[in-house]
Amino acid sequence: MSHVTAFPIAQKPAKPSAPRLHAVAAGEGDSRAIAVRSLRLGMSALDEVIGLLEGDLGAAFERAVETIVSVKGRVIVCGIGKSGHVGRKLAATLASTGTHAFFVHPTEASHGDLGMIAPDDVIVALSWSGETVELGDLVSFSRRFSIPLIAITCNADSTLGRAADVLLALPKVRESCPHDLAPTTSSLIQLALGDALAVALVESRGFTSARFKTLHPGGTLAARLKTVRQLMHTGDEVPLVPDDMVMSDVLIEITRRRYGCVGVIDADARLIGIVTDGDLRRHMGPAILDTTVQQVMTAAPVVVEADLLASAALEVMNRKRITAIFVVEDGRPAGILHIHDLLRAGVV
């Protein structure tokens, strides 16, 4: 790793030439068409990044993940302007997915906040041009104290690009702004690469949904991170009948409950079937009242485990088009979950 005490700042180079779009006069053009054009430019840029990830960028990306995982300290994210906004989002995403991270404003760093950075940290610096003057002190500090530096820029030959230990070089893309000036497409691919980095770290660290829940105790996301065990009904609330019961008694049990179904258990208290409103309609006839439940039930019903996420249980219920599902442990019914329970908890 190189060590320098000075950080020469070059003049910001002229933006690479690109075909310009004609500005649309007020009241002219189709706003929807402009929106589609902007999004297509973004999609094209993302496709280009994907292509680069299959080559040199991919190798650098792997080194960036390895570098972050190997350090004992935090990830310090920094940037100015739109790159700074993207950096704040990256720091927040990292912090919420198990990587200790926070954003340091480069200007504030030059006025004392460098003291927030420790030798065991790693710095991720974002600058589209790679010549952002305000990053100078941060980069010099990283070189002086041998703090790993990961750069995200489109200019590999820039001051930032040359100083970095790991260079994530993005392609030079056309902004969707008609003047090719306002950061739009460039911000999109910076953001996408940052999210990809966060996701790769989630998998590298084995970050679980349980840990995710610990860091997200409020809001809709917290509801989706509840487990089936937290929402299911247990004990006497679970509608169960023995496998030798006649349907006249089963109908009373279904009517008495509010789930629209009953579970059928064998002599070992194992769940072997379910009787729903649909089963009743399919077998409706004069003889149904004297029929045993085994002749009417649907065998091997869809079930879930108690420690499954409520959001995952909802997906199963939606896919199977059912409104209630039994919860089992070792094949025995431990509870029942209704779609209304998920609605009340805010999971839906």
C-alpha positions as a Python dict, from the first residue, in 0.01 Angstrom:
ca = {
    (1, 'M'): (0, 0, 0),
    (2, 'S'): (142, 338, -96),
    (3, 'H'): (198, 617, 156),
    (4, 'V'): (185, 982, 53),
    (5, 'T'): (150, 1295, 255),
    (6, 'A'): (25, 1522, -18),
    (7, 'F'): (-281, 1493, -236),
    (8, 'P'): (-238, 1699, -553),
    (9, 'I'): (-571, 1803, -694),
    (10, 'A'): (-589, 1826, -1070),
    (11, 'Q'): (-825, 2056, -1252),
    (12, 'K'): (-1157, 1891, -1325),
    (13, 'P'): (-1133, 1752, -1678),
    (14, 'A'): (-1380, 1846, -1946),
    (15, 'K'): (-1672, 1610, -1964),
    (16, 'P'): (-1630, 1353, -2244),
    (17, 'S'): (-1817, 1447, -2556),
    (18, 'A'): (-2150, 1276, -2605),
    (19, 'P'): (-2441, 1323, -2841),
    (20, 'R'): (-2668, 1588, -2696),
    (21, 'L'): (-3044, 1577, -2686),
    (22, 'H'): (-3228, 1890, -2789),
    (23, 'A'): (-3393, 2067, -2499),
    (24, 'V'): (-3770, 2041, -2507),
    (25, 'A'): (-3947, 2376, -2504),
    (26, 'A'): (-4215, 2433, -2243),
    (27, 'G'): (-4539, 2268, -2346),
    (28, 'E'): (-4374, 2062, -2622),
    (29, 'G'): (-4308, 1690, -2637),
    (30, 'D'): (-4453, 1393, -2456),
    (31, 'S'): (-4356, 1374, -2089),
    (32, 'R'): (-4416, 1002, -2086),
    (33, 'A'): (-4181, 956, -2381),
    (34, 'I'): (-3918, 1162, -2200),
    (35, 'A'): (-3959, 944, -1892),
    (36, 'V'): (-3924, 627, -2098),
    (37, 'R'): (-3614, 768, -2269),
    (38, 'S'): (-3460, 851, -1931),
    (39, 'L'): (-3532, 504, -1794),
    (40, 'R'): (-3398, 335, -2106),
    (41, 'L'): (-3075, 529, -2070),
    (42, 'G'): (-3053, 407, -1712),
    (43, 'M'): (-3124, 47, -1813),
    (44, 'S'): (-2860, 65, -2084),
    (45, 'A'): (-2606, 197, -1833),
    (46, 'L'): (-2692, -81, -1586),
    (47, 'D'): (-2647, -339, -1862),
    (48, 'E'): (-2303, -192, -1928),
    (49, 'V'): (-2212, -223, -1560),
    (50, 'I'): (-2328, -586, -1562),
    (51, 'G'): (-2102, -650, -1859),
    (52, 'L'): (-1806, -495, -1677),
    (53, 'L'): (-1878, -706, -1367),
    (54, 'E'): (-1807, -1011, -1579),
    (55, 'G'): (-1454, -878, -1630),
    (56, 'D'): (-1216, -642, -1449),
    (57, 'L'): (-1487, -469, -1246),
    (58, 'G'): (-1601, -806, -1115),
    (59, 'A'): (-1253, -892, -991),
    (60, 'A'): (-1225, -551, -822),
    (61, 'F'): (-1571, -594, -672),
    (62, 'E'): (-1464, -922, -513),
    (63, 'R'): (-1155, -752, -368),
    (64, 'A'): (-1376, -476, -226),
    (65, 'V'): (-1598, -731, -51),
    (66, 'E'): (-1295, -918, 84),
    (67, 'T'): (-1140, -593, 206),
    (68, 'I'): (-1452, -486, 395),
    (69, 'V'): (-1506, -829, 549),
    (70, 'S'): (-1143, -848, 662),
    (71, 'V'): (-1125, -517, 851),
    (72, 'K'): (-1206, -512, 1222),
    (73, 'G'): (-1346, -157, 1216),
    (74, 'R'): (-1621, 27, 1032),
    (75, 'V'): (-1691, 128, 675),
    (76, 'I'): (-1651, 505, 634),
    (77, 'V'): (-1844, 627, 329),
    (78, 'C'): (-1777, 973, 188),
    (79, 'G'): (-1871, 1183, -114),
    (80, 'I'): (-1979, 1532, -221),
    (81, 'G'): (-2291, 1647, -404),
    (82, 'K'): (-2500, 1373, -565),
    (83, 'S'): (-2223, 1123, -493),
    (84, 'G'): (-2258, 1225, -130),
    (85, 'H'): (-2632, 1156, -134),
    (86, 'V'): (-2565, 814, -285),
    (87, 'G'): (-2295, 761, -22),
    (88, 'R'): (-2536, 839, 261),
    (89, 'K'): (-2778, 582, 125),
    (90, 'L'): (-2498, 325, 92),
    (91, 'A'): (-2386, 383, 450),
    (92, 'A'): (-2746, 346, 574),
    (93, 'T'): (-2798, 25, 377),
    (94, 'L'): (-2472, -124, 501),
    (95, 'A'): (-2555, -35, 862),
    (96, 'S'): (-2901, -191, 839),
    (97, 'T'): (-2767, -515, 689),
    (98, 'G'): (-2498, -605, 939),
    (99, 'T'): (-2198, -397, 827),
    (100, 'H'): (-2098, -124, 1074),
    (101, 'A'): (-2091, 188, 858),
    (102, 'F'): (-2152, 562, 869),
    (103, 'F'): (-2117, 861, 640),
    (104, 'V'): (-1850, 1127, 692),
    (105, 'H'): (-1887, 1454, 504),
    (106, 'P'): (-1551, 1534, 341),
    (107, 'T'): (-1565, 1905, 433),
    (108, 'E'): (-1642, 1824, 797),
    (109, 'A'): (-1361, 1569, 789),
    (110, 'S'): (-1118, 1851, 709),
    (111, 'H'): (-1239, 2036, 1019),
    (112, 'G'): (-1199, 1767, 1281),
    (113, 'D'): (-1413, 1472, 1176),
    (114, 'L'): (-1104, 1284, 1057),
    (115, 'G'): (-1082, 1193, 1425),
    (116, 'M'): (-1386, 970, 1371),
    (117, 'I'): (-1182, 741, 1146),
    (118, 'A'): (-974, 467, 1312),
    (119, 'P'): (-680, 264, 1173),
    (120, 'D'): (-895, -52, 1159),
    (121, 'D'): (-1159, 114, 937),
    (122, 'V'): (-1198, 109, 559),
    (123, 'I'): (-1296, 413, 351),
    (124, 'V'): (-1532, 399, 54),
    (125, 'A'): (-1505, 722, -145),
    (126, 'L'): (-1752, 813, -421),
    (127, 'S'): (-1665, 1073, -685),
    (128, 'W'): (-1787, 1058, -1042),
    (129, 'S'): (-1492, 1258, -1176),
    (130, 'G'): (-1240, 1130, -924),
    (131, 'E'): (-1111, 1486, -886),
    (132, 'T'): (-1337, 1615, -610),
    (133, 'V'): (-1126, 1869, -422),
    (134, 'E'): (-1305, 1818, -91),
    (135, 'L'): (-1195, 1452, -78),
    (136, 'G'): (-828, 1550, -69),
    (137, 'D'): (-776, 1548, 307),
    (138, 'L'): (-967, 1223, 352),
    (139, 'V'): (-762, 1045, 88),
    (140, 'S'): (-434, 1185, 221),
    (141, 'F'): (-534, 1072, 571),
    (142, 'S'): (-606, 720, 445),
    (143, 'R'): (-263, 702, 278),
    (144, 'R'): (-81, 842, 579),
    (145, 'F'): (-231, 591, 824),
    (146, 'S'): (-255, 292, 586),
    (147, 'I'): (-635, 283, 596),
    (148, 'P'): (-773, 79, 303),
    (149, 'L'): (-936, 299, 41),
    (150, 'I'): (-1205, 178, -199),
    (151, 'A'): (-1290, 425, -478),
    (152, 'I'): (-1609, 433, -686),
    (153, 'T'): (-1551, 658, -988),
    (154, 'C'): (-1578, 659, -1365),
    (155, 'N'): (-1226, 800, -1409),
    (156, 'A'): (-970, 531, -1335),
    (157, 'D'): (-682, 768, -1414),
    (158, 'S'): (-807, 1036, -1174),
    (159, 'T'): (-634, 1140, -854),
    (160, 'L'): (-881, 931, -650),
    (161, 'G'): (-856, 635, -886),
    (162, 'R'): (-477, 626, -872),
    (163, 'A'): (-470, 659, -492),
    (164, 'A'): (-720, 377, -424),
    (165, 'D'): (-629, 31, -302),
    (166, 'V'): (-940, -105, -473),
    (167, 'L'): (-1082, 77, -773),
    (168, 'L'): (-1444, 17, -876),
    (169, 'A'): (-1434, 188, -1214),
    (170, 'L'): (-1779, 260, -1354),
    (171, 'P'): (-1836, 328, -1724),
    (172, 'K'): (-1864, 684, -1856),
    (173, 'V'): (-2235, 711, -1930),
    (174, 'R'): (-2462, 973, -2079),
    (175, 'E'): (-2682, 1157, -1829),
    (176, 'S'): (-3055, 1150, -1905),
    (177, 'C'): (-3057, 1526, -1853),
    (178, 'P'): (-3106, 1680, -2204),
    (179, 'H'): (-2785, 1880, -2154),
    (180, 'D'): (-2589, 1576, -2030),
    (181, 'L'): (-2506, 1770, -1714),
    (182, 'A'): (-2729, 1688, -1414),
    (183, 'P'): (-2619, 1365, -1242),
    (184, 'T'): (-2896, 1117, -1323),
    (185, 'T'): (-2775, 806, -1503),
    (186, 'S'): (-2442, 829, -1323),
    (187, 'S'): (-2614, 846, -982),
    (188, 'L'): (-2828, 546, -1076),
    (189, 'I'): (-2533, 317, -1148),
    (190, 'Q'): (-2344, 442, -842),
    (191, 'L'): (-2648, 355, -631),
    (192, 'A'): (-2692, 17, -799),
    (193, 'L'): (-2329, -79, -747),
    (194, 'G'): (-2351, 29, -383),
    (195, 'D'): (-2660, -184, -329),
    (196, 'A'): (-2487, -478, -497),
    (197, 'L'): (-2194, -432, -259),
    (198, 'A'): (-2428, -431, 42),
    (199, 'V'): (-2607, -746, -78),
    (200, 'A'): (-2278, -926, -139),
    (201, 'L'): (-2172, -839, 216),
    (202, 'V'): (-2503, -969, 354),
    (203, 'E'): (-2431, -1308, 201),
    (204, 'S'): (-2061, -1304, 287),
    (205, 'R'): (-2138, -1237, 652),
    (206, 'G'): (-2429, -1483, 669),
    (207, 'F'): (-2658, -1203, 787),
    (208, 'T'): (-2987, -1368, 888),
    (209, 'S'): (-3345, -1242, 884),
    (210, 'A'): (-3346, -1267, 1265),
    (211, 'R'): (-3056, -1021, 1287),
    (212, 'F'): (-3227, -805, 1025),
    (213, 'K'): (-3533, -792, 1249),
    (214, 'T'): (-3319, -676, 1543),
    (215, 'L'): (-3208, -373, 1340),
    (216, 'H'): (-3560, -298, 1205),
    (217, 'P'): (-3795, -300, 1506),
    (218, 'G'): (-4048, -53, 1364),
    (219, 'G'): (-4283, -7, 1070),
    (220, 'T'): (-4417, -241, 804),
    (221, 'L'): (-4082, -408, 762),
    (222, 'A'): (-4089, -510, 1128),
    (223, 'A'): (-4434, -663, 1077),
    (224, 'R'): (-4307, -869, 784),
    (225, 'L'): (-4022, -992, 1003),
    (226, 'K'): (-4255, -1134, 1267),
    (227, 'T'): (-4262, -1511, 1284),
    (228, 'V'): (-4562, -1739, 1251),
    (229, 'R'): (-4519, -1832, 1618),
    (230, 'Q'): (-4583, -1470, 1718),
    (231, 'L'): (-4913, -1451, 1530),
    (232, 'M'): (-5062, -1800, 1538),
    (233, 'H'): (-5349, -1917, 1760),
    (234, 'T'): (-5268, -2200, 1999),
    (235, 'G'): (-5425, -2431, 2258),
    (236, 'D'): (-5803, -2459, 2262),
    (237, 'E'): (-5827, -2206, 1977),
    (238, 'V'): (-5690, -2460, 1729),
    (239, 'P'): (-5985, -2640, 1558),
    (240, 'L'): (-5907, -3013, 1567),
    (241, 'V'): (-6118, -3329, 1541),
    (242, 'P'): (-6027, -3700, 1567),
    (243, 'D'): (-6011, -3904, 1247),
    (244, 'D'): (-6313, -4123, 1345),
    (245, 'M'): (-6558, -3838, 1404),
    (246, 'V'): (-6873, -3835, 1192),
    (247, 'M'): (-6940, -3532, 975),
    (248, 'S'): (-7252, -3425, 1169),
    (249, 'D'): (-7023, -3345, 1465),
    (250, 'V'): (-6750, -3204, 1239),
    (251, 'L'): (-6999, -2955, 1092),
    (252, 'I'): (-7080, -2833, 1442),
    (253, 'E'): (-6710, -2783, 1513),
    (254, 'I'): (-6654, -2591, 1188),
    (255, 'T'): (-6954, -2370, 1260),
    (256, 'R'): (-6840, -2306, 1616),
    (257, 'R'): (-6497, -2190, 1497),
    (258, 'R'): (-6420, -1883, 1287),
    (259, 'Y'): (-6156, -2033, 1058),
    (260, 'G'): (-6380, -2211, 807),
    (261, 'C'): (-6189, -2535, 856),
    (262, 'V'): (-6084, -2804, 1104),
    (263, 'G'): (-5772, -3016, 1124),
    (264, 'V'): (-5798, -3394, 1147),
    (265, 'I'): (-5562, -3579, 1381),
    (266, 'D'): (-5488, -3948, 1425),
    (267, 'A'): (-5444, -4146, 1747),
    (268, 'D'): (-5088, -4008, 1785),
    (269, 'A'): (-5217, -3649, 1757),
    (270, 'R'): (-5051, -3606, 1416),
    (271, 'L'): (-5218, -3385, 1159),
    (272, 'I'): (-5333, -3610, 875),
    (273, 'G'): (-5592, -3394, 702),
    (274, 'I'): (-5810, -3086, 686),
    (275, 'V'): (-6178, -3024, 618),
    (276, 'T'): (-6262, -2689, 457),
    (277, 'D'): (-6573, -2525, 320),
    (278, 'G'): (-6460, -2644, -21),
    (279, 'D'): (-6449, -3008, 96),
    (280, 'L'): (-6803, -2972, 228),
    (281, 'R'): (-6931, -2838, -104),
    (282, 'R'): (-6763, -3120, -296),
    (283, 'H'): (-6918, -3391, -78),
    (284, 'M'): (-7254, -3227, -11),
    (285, 'G'): (-7541, -3477, -18),
    (286, 'P'): (-7795, -3656, 202),
    (287, 'A'): (-7539, -3908, 332),
    (288, 'I'): (-7271, -3660, 436),
    (289, 'L'): (-7388, -3631, 797),
    (290, 'D'): (-7326, -4001, 862),
    (291, 'T'): (-6994, -4005, 676),
    (292, 'T'): (-6669, -4022, 873),
    (293, 'V'): (-6434, -3728, 846),
    (294, 'Q'): (-6165, -3937, 676),
    (295, 'Q'): (-6390, -3980, 374),
    (296, 'V'): (-6433, -3604, 331),
    (297, 'M'): (-6102, -3453, 442),
    (298, 'T'): (-5816, -3344, 220),
    (299, 'A'): (-5517, -3554, 323),
    (300, 'A'): (-5164, -3413, 373),
    (301, 'P'): (-5272, -3048, 405),
    (302, 'V'): (-5042, -2752, 341),
    (303, 'V'): (-4866, -2658, 665),
    (304, 'V'): (-4590, -2424, 787),
    (305, 'E'): (-4335, -2431, 1068),
    (306, 'A'): (-4373, -2202, 1368),
    (307, 'D'): (-4039, -2026, 1315),
    (308, 'L'): (-4113, -1934, 954),
    (309, 'L'): (-4135, -1561, 881),
    (310, 'A'): (-4493, -1435, 866),
    (311, 'S'): (-4420, -1284, 523),
    (312, 'A'): (-4311, -1628, 398),
    (313, 'A'): (-4629, -1784, 537),
    (314, 'L'): (-4829, -1517, 353),
    (315, 'E'): (-4653, -1611, 30),
    (316, 'V'): (-4750, -1977, 81),
    (317, 'M'): (-5112, -1886, 152),
    (318, 'N'): (-5132, -1662, -154),
    (319, 'R'): (-4973, -1926, -376),
    (320, 'K'): (-5206, -2201, -250),
    (321, 'R'): (-5506, -1965, -242),
    (322, 'I'): (-5600, -2053, 115),
    (323, 'T'): (-5711, -1828, 399),
    (324, 'A'): (-5597, -2040, 695),
    (325, 'I'): (-5300, -2267, 748),
    (326, 'F'): (-5202, -2508, 1025),
    (327, 'V'): (-4871, -2473, 1203),
    (328, 'V'): (-4695, -2798, 1290),
    (329, 'E'): (-4403, -2911, 1502),
    (330, 'D'): (-4286, -3270, 1452),
    (331, 'G'): (-4599, -3338, 1249),
    (332, 'R'): (-4832, -3235, 1528),
    (333, 'P'): (-5049, -2922, 1511),
    (334, 'A'): (-4906, -2640, 1725),
    (335, 'G'): (-5133, -2363, 1603),
    (336, 'I'): (-5332, -2211, 1321),
    (337, 'L'): (-5278, -1889, 1127),
    (338, 'H'): (-5553, -1698, 945),
    (339, 'I'): (-5508, -1434, 676),
    (340, 'H'): (-5685, -1187, 907),
    (341, 'D'): (-5407, -1232, 1163),
    (342, 'L'): (-5158, -1121, 901),
    (343, 'L'): (-5375, -825, 807),
    (344, 'R'): (-5404, -708, 1167),
    (345, 'A'): (-5029, -739, 1218),
    (346, 'G'): (-4960, -529, 907),
    (347, 'V'): (-4780, -810, 723),
    (348, 'V'): (-4995, -781, 411),
}
